Short mmCIF file of C-alpha atoms in Angstrom, two decimals:
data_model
loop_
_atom_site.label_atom_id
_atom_site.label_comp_id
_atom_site.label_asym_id
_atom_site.label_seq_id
_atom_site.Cartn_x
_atom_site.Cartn_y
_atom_site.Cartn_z
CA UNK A 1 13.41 12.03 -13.16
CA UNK A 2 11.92 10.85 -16.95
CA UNK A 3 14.65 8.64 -17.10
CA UNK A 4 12.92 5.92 -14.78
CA UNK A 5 10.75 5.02 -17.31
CA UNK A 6 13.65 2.47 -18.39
CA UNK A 7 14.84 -0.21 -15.71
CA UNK A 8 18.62 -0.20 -17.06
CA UNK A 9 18.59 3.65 -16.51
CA UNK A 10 17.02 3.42 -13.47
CA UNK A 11 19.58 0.93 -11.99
CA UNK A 12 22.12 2.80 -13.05
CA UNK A 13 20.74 5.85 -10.99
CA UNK A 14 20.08 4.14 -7.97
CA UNK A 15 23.35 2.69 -7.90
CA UNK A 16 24.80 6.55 -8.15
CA UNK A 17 22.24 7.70 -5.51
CA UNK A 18 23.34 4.98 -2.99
CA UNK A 19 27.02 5.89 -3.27
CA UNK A 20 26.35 9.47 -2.82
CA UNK A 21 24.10 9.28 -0.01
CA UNK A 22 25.39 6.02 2.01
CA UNK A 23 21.94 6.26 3.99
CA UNK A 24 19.68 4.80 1.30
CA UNK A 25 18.86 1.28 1.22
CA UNK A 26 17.32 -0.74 -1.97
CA UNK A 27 13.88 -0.44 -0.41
CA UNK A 28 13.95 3.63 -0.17
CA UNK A 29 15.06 3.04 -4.17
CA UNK A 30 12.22 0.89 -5.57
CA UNK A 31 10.72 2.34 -8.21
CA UNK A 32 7.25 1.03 -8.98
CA UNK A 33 5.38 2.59 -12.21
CA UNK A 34 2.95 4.76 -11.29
CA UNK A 35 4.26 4.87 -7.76
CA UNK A 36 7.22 7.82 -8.36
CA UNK A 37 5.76 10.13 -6.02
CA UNK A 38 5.98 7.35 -2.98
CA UNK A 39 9.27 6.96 -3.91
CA UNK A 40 10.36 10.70 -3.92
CA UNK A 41 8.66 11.26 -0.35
CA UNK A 42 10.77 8.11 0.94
CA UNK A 43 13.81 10.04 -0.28
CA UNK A 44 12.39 13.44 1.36
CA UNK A 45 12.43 11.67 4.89
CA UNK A 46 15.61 9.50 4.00
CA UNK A 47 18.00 12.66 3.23
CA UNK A 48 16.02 15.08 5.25
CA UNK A 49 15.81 17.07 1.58
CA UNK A 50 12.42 18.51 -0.05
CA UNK A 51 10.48 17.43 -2.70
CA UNK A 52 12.13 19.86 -5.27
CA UNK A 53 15.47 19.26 -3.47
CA UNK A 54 15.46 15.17 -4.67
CA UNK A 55 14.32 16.12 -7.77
CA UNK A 56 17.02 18.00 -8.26
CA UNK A 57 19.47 14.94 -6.95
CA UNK A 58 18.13 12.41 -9.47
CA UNK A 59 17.78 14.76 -11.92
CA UNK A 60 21.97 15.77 -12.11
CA UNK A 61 23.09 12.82 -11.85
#
């Protein structure tokens, strides 16, 4: 997930991420700096997946 760190790349994943898993909304998506680990346990409760399991996701895609 290093690729956050730029907003363009981010967008680009979160636009991937929502067509994959139809479930996820904008909100479960926001990415605030600093904040990454918020974000990853929304997705853990969202897709029913663990921690290393959505790292995984955002990481291949």
């Amino acid at each position: 997930m290093n690729k956050t760190g730029n907003n363009d790349t981010w967008s680009i994943q979160k636009n991937k991420l929502k067509l994959k898993f139809a479930a996820l909304t904008d909100s479960d998506l926001l990415f605030e700096k600093g904040k990454r680990d918020v974000m990853v346990a929304k997705l853990q409760i969202v897709l029913n997946k663990t921690k290393e399991e959505v790292e995984e996701i955002i990481k291949n895609l």
